[in-house]
mmCIF file of C-alpha atoms and ligand atoms in Angstrom:
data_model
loop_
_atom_site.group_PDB
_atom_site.id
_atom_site.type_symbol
_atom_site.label_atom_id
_atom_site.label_comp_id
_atom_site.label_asym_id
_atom_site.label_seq_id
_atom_site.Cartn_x
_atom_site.Cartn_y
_atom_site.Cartn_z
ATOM 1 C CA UNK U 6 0.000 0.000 0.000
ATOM 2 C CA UNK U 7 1.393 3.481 -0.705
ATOM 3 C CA UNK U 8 -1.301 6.280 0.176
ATOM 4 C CA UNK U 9 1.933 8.167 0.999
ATOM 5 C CA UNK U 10 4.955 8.678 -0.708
ATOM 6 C CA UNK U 11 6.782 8.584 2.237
ATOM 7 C CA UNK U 12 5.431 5.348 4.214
ATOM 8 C CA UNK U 13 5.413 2.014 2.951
ATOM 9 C CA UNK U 14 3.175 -0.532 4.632
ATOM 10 C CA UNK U 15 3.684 -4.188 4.848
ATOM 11 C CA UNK U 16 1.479 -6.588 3.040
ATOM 12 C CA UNK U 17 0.080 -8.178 5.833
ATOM 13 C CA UNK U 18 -0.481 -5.020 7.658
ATOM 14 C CA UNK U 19 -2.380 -3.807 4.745
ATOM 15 C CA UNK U 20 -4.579 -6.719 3.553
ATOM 16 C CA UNK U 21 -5.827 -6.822 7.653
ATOM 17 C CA UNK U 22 -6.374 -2.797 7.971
ATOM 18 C CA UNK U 23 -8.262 -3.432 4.506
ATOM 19 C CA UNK U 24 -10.352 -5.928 6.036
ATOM 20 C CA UNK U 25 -11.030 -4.713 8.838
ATOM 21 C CA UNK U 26 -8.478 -6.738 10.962
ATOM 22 C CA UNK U 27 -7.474 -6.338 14.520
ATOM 23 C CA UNK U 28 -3.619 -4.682 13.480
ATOM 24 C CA UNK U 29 -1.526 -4.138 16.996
ATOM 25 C CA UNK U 30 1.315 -1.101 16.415
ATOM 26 C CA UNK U 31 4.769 -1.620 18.082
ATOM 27 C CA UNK U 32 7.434 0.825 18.757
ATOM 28 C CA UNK U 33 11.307 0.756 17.840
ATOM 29 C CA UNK U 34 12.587 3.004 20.220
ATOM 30 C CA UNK U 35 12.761 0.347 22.958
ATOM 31 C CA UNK U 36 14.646 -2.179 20.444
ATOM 32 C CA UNK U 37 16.787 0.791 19.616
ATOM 33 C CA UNK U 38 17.527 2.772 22.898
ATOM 34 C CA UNK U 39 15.654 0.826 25.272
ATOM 35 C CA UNK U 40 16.798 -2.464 25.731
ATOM 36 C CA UNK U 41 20.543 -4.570 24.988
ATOM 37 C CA UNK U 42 21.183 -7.012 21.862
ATOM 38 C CA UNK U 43 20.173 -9.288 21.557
ATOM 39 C CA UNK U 44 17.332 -9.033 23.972
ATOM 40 C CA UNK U 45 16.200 -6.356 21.997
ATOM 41 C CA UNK U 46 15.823 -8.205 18.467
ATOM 42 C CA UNK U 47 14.627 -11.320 20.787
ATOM 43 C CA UNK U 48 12.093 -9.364 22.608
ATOM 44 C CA UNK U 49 10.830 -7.750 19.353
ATOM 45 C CA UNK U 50 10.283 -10.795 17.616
ATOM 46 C CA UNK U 51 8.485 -12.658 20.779
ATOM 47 C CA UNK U 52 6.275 -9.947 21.392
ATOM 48 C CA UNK U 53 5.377 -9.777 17.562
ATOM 49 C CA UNK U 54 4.344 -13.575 17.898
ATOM 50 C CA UNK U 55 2.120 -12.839 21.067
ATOM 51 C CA UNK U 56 0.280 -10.065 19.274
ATOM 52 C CA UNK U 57 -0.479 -13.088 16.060
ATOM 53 C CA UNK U 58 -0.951 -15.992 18.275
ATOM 54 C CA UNK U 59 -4.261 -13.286 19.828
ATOM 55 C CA UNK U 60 -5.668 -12.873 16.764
ATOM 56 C CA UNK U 61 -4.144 -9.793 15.576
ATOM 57 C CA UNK U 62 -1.236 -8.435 12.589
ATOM 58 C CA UNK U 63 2.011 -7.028 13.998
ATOM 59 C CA UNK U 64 3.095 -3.665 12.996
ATOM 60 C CA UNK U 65 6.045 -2.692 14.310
ATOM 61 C CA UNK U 66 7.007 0.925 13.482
ATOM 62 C CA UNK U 67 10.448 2.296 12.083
ATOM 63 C CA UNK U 68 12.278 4.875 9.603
ATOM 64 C CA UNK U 69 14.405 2.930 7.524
ATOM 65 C CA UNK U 70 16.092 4.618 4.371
ATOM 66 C CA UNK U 71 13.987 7.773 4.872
ATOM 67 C CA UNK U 72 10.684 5.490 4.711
ATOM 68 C CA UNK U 73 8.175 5.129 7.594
ATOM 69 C CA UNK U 74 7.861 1.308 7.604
ATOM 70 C CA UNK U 75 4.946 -0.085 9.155
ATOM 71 C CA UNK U 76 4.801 -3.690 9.557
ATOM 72 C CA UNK U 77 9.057 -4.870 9.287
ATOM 73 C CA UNK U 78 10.950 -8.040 7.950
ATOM 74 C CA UNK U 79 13.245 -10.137 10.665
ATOM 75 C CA UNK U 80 15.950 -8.530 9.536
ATOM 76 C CA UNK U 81 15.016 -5.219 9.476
ATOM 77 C CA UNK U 82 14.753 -5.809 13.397
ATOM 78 C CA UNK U 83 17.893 -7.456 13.758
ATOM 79 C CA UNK U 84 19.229 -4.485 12.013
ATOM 80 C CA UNK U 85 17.531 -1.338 14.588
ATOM 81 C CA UNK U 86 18.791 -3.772 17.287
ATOM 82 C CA UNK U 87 22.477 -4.150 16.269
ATOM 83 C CA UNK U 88 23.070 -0.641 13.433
ATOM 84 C CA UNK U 89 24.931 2.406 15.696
ATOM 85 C CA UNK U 90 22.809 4.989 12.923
ATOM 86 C CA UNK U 91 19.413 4.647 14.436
ATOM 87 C CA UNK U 92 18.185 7.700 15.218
ATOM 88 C CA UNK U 93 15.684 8.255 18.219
ATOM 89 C CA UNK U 94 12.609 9.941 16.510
ATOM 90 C CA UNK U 95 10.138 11.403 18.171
ATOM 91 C CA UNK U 96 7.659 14.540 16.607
ATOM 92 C CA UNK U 97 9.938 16.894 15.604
ATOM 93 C CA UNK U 98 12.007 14.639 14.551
ATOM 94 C CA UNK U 99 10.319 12.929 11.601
ATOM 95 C CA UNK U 100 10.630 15.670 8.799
ATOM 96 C CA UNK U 101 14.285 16.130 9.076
ATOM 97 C CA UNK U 102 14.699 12.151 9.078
ATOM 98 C CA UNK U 103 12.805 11.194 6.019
ATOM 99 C CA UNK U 104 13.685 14.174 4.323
ATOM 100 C CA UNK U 105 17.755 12.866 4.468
ATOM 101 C CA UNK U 106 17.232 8.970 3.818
ATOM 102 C CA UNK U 107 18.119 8.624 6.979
ATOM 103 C CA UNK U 108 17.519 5.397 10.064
ATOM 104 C CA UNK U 109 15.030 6.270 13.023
ATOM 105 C CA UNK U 110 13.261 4.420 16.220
ATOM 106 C CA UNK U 111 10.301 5.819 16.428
ATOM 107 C CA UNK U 112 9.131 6.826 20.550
ATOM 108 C CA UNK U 113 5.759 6.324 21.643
ATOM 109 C CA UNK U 114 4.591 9.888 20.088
ATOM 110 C CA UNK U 115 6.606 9.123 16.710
ATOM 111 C CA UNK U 116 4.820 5.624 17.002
ATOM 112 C CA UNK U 117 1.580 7.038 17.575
ATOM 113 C CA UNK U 118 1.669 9.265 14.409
ATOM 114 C CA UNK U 119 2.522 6.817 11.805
ATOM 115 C CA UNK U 120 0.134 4.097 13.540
ATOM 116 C CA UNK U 121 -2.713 6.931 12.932
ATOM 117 C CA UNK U 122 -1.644 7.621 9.334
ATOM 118 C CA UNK U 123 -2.023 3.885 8.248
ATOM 119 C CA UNK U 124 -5.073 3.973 10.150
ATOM 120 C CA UNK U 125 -3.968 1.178 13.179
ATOM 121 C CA UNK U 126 -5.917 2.405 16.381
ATOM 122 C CA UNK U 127 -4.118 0.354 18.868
ATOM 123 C CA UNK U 128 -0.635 0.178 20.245
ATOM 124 C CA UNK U 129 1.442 -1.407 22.345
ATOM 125 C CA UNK U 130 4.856 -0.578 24.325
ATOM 126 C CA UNK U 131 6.375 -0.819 27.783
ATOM 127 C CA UNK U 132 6.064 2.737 29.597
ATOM 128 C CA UNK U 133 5.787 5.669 28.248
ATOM 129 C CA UNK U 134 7.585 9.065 28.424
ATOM 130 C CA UNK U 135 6.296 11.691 31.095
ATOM 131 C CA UNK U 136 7.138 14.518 33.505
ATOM 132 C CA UNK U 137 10.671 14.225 34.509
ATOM 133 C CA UNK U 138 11.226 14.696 38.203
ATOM 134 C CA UNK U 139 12.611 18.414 38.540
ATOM 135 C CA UNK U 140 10.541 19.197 35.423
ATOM 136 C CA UNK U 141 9.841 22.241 36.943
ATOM 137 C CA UNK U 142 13.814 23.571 36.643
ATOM 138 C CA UNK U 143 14.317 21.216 33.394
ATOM 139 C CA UNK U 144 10.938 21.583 31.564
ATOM 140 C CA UNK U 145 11.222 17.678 30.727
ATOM 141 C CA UNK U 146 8.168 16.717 29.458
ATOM 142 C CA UNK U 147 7.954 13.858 27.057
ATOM 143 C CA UNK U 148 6.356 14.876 23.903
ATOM 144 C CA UNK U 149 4.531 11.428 24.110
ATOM 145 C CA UNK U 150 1.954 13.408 26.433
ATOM 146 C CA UNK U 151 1.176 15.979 23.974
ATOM 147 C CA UNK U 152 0.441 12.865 21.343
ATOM 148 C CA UNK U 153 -2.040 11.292 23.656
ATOM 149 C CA UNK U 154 -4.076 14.058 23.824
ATOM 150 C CA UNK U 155 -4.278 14.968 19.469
ATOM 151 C CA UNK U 156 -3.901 11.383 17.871
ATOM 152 C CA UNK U 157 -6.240 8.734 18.331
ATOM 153 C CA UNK U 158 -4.139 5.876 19.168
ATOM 154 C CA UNK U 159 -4.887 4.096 22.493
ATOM 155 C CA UNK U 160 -1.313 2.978 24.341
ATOM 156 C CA UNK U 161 -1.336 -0.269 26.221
ATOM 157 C CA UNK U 162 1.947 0.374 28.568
ATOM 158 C CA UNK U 163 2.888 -0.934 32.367
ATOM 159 C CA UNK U 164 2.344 2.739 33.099
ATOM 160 C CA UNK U 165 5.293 5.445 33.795
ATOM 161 C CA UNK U 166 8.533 4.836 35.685
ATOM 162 C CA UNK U 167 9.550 5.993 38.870
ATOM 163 C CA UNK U 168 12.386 7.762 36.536
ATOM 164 C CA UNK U 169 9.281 10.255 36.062
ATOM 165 C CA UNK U 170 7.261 12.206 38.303
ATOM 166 C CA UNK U 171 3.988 10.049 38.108
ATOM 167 C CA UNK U 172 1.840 12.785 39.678
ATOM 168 C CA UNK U 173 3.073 15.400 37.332
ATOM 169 C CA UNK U 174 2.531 13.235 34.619
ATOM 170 C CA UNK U 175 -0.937 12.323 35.329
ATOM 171 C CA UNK U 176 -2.064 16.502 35.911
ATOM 172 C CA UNK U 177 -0.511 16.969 32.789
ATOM 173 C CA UNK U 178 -2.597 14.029 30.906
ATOM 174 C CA UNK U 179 -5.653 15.438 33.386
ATOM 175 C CA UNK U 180 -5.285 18.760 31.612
ATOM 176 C CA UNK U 181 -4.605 17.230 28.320
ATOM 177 C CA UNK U 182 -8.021 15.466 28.375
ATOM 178 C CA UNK U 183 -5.991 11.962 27.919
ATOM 179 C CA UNK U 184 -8.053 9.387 29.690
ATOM 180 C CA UNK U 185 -5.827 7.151 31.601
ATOM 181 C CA UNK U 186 -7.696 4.074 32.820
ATOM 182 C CA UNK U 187 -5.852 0.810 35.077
ATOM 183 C CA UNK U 188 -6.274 -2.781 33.371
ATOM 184 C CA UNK U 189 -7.893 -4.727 36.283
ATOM 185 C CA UNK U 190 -6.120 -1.855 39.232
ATOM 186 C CA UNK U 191 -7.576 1.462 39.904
ATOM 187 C CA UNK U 192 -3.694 2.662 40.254
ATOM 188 C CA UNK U 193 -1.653 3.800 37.511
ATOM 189 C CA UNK U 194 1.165 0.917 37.879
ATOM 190 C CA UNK U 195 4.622 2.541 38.372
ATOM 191 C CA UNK U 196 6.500 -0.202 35.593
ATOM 192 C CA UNK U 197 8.694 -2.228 37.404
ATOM 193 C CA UNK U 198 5.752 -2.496 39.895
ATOM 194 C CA UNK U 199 2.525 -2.783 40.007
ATOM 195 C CA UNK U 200 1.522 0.375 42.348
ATOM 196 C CA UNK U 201 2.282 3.674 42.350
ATOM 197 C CA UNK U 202 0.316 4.769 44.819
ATOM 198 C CA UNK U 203 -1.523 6.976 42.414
ATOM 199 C CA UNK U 204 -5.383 6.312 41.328
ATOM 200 C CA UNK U 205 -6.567 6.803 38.198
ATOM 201 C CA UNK U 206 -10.262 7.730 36.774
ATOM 202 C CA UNK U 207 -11.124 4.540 35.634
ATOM 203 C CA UNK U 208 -10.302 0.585 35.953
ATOM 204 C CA UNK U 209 -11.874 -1.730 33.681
ATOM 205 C CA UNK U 210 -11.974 -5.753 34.286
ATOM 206 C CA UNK U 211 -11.877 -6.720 30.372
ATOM 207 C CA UNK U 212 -10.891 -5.594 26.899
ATOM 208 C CA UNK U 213 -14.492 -5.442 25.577
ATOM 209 C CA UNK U 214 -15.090 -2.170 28.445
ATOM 210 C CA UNK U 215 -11.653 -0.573 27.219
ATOM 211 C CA UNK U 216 -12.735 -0.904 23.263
ATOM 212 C CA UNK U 217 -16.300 0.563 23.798
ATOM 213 C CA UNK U 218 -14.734 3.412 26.245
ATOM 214 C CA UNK U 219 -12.281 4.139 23.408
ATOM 215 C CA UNK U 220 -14.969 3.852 20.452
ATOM 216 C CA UNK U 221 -17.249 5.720 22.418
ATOM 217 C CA UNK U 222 -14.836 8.541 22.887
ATOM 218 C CA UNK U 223 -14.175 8.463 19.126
ATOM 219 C CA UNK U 224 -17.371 8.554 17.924
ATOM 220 C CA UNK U 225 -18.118 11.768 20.151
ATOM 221 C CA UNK U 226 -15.008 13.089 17.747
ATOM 222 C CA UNK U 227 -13.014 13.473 20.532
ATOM 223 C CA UNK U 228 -9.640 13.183 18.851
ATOM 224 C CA UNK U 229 -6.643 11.894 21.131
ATOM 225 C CA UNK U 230 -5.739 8.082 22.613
ATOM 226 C CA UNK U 231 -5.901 6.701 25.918
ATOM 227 C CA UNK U 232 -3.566 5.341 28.599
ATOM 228 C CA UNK U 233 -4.277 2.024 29.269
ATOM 229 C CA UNK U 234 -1.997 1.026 32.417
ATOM 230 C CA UNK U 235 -1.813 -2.993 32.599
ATOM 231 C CA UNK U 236 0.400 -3.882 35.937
ATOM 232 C CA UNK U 237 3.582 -6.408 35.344
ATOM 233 C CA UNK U 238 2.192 -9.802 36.289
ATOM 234 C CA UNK U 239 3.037 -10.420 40.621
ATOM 235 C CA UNK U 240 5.970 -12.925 39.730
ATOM 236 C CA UNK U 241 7.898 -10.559 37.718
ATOM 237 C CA UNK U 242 7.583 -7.677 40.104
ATOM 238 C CA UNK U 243 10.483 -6.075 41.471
ATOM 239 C CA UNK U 244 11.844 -5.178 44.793
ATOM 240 C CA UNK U 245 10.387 -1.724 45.459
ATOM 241 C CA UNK U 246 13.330 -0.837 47.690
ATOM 242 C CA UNK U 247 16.222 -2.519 44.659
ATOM 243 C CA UNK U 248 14.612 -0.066 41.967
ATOM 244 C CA UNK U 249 13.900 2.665 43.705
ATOM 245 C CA UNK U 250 17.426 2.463 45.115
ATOM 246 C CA UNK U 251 18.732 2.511 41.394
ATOM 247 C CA UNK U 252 16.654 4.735 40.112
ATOM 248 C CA UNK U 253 17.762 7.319 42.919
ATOM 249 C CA UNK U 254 21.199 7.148 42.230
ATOM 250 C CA UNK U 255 20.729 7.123 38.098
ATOM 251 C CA UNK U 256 19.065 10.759 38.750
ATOM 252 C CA UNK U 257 22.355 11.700 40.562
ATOM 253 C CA UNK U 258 24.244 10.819 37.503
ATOM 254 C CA UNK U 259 22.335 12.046 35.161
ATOM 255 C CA UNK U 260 22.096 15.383 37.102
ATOM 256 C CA UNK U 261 25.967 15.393 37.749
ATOM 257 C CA UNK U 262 26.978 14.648 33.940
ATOM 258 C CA UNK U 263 24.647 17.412 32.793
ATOM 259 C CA UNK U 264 22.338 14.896 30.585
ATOM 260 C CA UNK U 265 19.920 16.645 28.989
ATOM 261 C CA UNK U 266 16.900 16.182 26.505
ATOM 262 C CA UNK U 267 16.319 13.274 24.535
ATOM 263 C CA UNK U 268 19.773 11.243 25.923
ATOM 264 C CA UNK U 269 18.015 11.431 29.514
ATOM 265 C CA UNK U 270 15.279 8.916 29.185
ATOM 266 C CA UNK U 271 17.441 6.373 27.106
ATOM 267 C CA UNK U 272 20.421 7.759 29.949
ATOM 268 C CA UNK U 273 18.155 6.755 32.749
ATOM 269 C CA UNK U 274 17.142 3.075 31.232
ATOM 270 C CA UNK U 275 20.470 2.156 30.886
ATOM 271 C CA UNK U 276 22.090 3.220 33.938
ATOM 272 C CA UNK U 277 19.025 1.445 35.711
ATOM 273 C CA UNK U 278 19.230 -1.907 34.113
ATOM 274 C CA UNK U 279 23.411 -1.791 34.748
ATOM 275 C CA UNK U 280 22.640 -1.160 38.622
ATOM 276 C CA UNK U 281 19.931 -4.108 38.492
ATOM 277 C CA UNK U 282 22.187 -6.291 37.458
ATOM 278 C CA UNK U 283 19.674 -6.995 34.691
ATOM 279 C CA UNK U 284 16.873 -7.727 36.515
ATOM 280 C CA UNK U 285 15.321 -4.894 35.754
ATOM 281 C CA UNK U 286 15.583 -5.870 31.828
ATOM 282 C CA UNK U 287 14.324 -9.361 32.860
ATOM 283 C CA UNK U 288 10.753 -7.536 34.363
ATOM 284 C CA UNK U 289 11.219 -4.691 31.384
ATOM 285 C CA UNK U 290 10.983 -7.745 29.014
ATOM 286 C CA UNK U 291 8.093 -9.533 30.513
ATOM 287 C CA UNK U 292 5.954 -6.586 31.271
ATOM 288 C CA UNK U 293 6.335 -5.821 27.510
ATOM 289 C CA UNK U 294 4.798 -9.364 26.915
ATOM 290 C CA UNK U 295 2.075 -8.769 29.241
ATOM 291 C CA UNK U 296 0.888 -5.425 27.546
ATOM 292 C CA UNK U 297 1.411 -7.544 23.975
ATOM 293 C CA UNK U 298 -1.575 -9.982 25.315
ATOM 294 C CA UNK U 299 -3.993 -7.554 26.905
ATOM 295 C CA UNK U 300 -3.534 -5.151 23.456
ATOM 296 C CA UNK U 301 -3.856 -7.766 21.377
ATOM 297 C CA UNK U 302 -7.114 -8.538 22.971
ATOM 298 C CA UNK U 303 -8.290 -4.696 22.531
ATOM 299 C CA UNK U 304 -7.173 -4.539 19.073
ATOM 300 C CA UNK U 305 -9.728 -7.607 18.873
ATOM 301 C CA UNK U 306 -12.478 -6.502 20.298
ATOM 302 C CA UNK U 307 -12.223 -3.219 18.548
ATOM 303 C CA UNK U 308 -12.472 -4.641 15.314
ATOM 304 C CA UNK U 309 -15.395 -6.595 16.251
ATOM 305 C CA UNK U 310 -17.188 -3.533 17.133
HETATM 306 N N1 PSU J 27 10.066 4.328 28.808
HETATM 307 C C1 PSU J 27 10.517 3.066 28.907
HETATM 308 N N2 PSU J 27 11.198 2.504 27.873
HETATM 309 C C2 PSU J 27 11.406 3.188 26.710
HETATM 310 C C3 PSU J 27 10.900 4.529 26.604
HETATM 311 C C4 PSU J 27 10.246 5.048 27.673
HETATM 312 O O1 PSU J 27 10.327 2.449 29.932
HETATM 313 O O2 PSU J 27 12.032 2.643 25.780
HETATM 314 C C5 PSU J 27 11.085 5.268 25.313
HETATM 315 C C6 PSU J 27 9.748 5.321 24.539
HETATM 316 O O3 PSU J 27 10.032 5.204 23.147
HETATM 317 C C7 PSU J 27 9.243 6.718 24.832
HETATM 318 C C8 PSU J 27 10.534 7.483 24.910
HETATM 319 O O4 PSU J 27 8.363 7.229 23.852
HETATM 320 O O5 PSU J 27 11.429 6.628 25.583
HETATM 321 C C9 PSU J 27 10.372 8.801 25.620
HETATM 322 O O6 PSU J 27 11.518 9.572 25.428
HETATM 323 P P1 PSU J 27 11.499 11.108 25.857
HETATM 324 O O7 PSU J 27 11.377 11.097 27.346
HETATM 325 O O8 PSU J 27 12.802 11.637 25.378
HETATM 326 O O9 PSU J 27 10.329 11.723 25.173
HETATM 327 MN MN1 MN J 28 12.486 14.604 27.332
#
């Protein structure tokens, strides 16, 4: 399909969204910047077969060549795991990066758009960006926040890390008009964990409530997605105490060595998962599997509507 001259979509992708298929979006940032090879390129593929064995198409998200791909080949995934010219792309950052031919990982917000422009309503990641703690010196804020509230793309995540400030981030989405609802919790679940100790507006028990909520908003033309925050299953829970510890001390760092804009999220990750000992990649990878299943089963129920 090529209703752009500047995306290409994959033939399955395109033969489901033409029939009215459940399609599941997946982002490249978090194979890119988010996670080691070749957990990365593993993780990627896994979750892709989660998202088919529910029912529903893949469609993971890159810039490759200068092209917004939408649906990828194995080896294009080996090759944003492994290539050193991958560019994070978020918003601003998509002009300048097809424009030049050039290699991007699309973020959640990047994600988001292309998802949108190939029509694909559901989507799928591990946390997204926020308020950054001392966002009030830094002015932090993840453009992923502005994307929730303008494109209507619902994000399945295991809610926002303790890197952020969760409160901040859910005012901000509050003001927005992003509805953030709890998969089976009525807290938004901080990642790693499953509480946060912060409520949210809304907690639905199945995926049939979250696709009529989301229809429902659509069809009152209320453009924008929704936070859907599904906790990391009990067993792959972390310490509280362990990743709060290491998250504490990553901030130091980061603060010390002056990191600043889009190197502090991908900053933070990595310095967390190096003072876990890689347990936190273990939970980052199975969380990511968990919000693959409970998508997939939107994506479903969304196309049955
Ligand atoms: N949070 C994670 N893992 C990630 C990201 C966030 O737990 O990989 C990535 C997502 O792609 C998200 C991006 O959209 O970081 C946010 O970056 P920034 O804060 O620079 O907007
Ligand atoms: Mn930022």
């Amino acid at each position: 399909m090529d209703f752009n001259k500047h995306i290409r979509v994959k033939d399955d992708v395109a033969d489901a969204l033409a029939a009215g298929k459940a399609v599941v979006a997946l982002e490249s940032t978090i194979i890119s910047h988010g996670m080691p090879y070749p957990k990365n390129v593993e993780t990627a593929k896994t979750v892709e077969r989660i998202v088919r064995d529910g029912g529903a198409v893949p469609a993971t998200i890159a810039i490759l060549g200068g092209k917004i791909k939408i649906g990828l080949e194995p080896d294009e995934l080996e090759y944003l795991g492994t290539a050193e010219d991958v560019l994070k792309a978020s918003r601003r950052d998509l002009g300048h990066i097809v424009a030049n031919g050039l290699n991007g990982a699309t973020t959640v917000a990047a994600t988001m758009i292309a998802a949108n422009l190939a029509g694909i309503r559901v989507f799928v990641t591990g946390g997204i960006g926020g308020v950054h703690r001392g966002a009030e010196n830094s002015f932090d804020i993840s453009a992923d926040l502005q994307e929730l509230s303008n494109t209507d793309v619902a994000v399945i995540c295991a809610g926002a890390k303790s890197i952020l400030d969760i409160g901040l981030t859910l005012e901000y989405l509050e003001t927005m008009g992003v509805p953030v609802a709890g998969f089976r919790t009525n807290e938004l679940p901080a990642f790693y964990t499953r509480h946060s100790g912060f409520n949210i507006d809304y907690q639905y028990d199945t995926a049939a409530e979250v696709a009529a909520s989301l229809q429902t908003k659509w069809d009152l033309g209320l453009h924008g997605g929704m936070v859907i925050g599904n906790p990391i299953p009990e067993q792959f829970e972390m310490d509280p105490k362990v990743i709060d510890g290491a998250i504490n001390q990553a901030l130091n760092e980061a603060d010390a060595r002056g990191i600043k804009g889009k190197e502090t999220t991908p900053f933070l990750l990595d310095r967390v998962k190096q003072l876990t000992g890689g347990d936190s990649l273990e939970s980052n990878i199975e969380l990511v599997y968990n919000n693959a299943r409970v998508g997939t089963a939107i994506a479903v129920e969304l196309a049955n509507l």
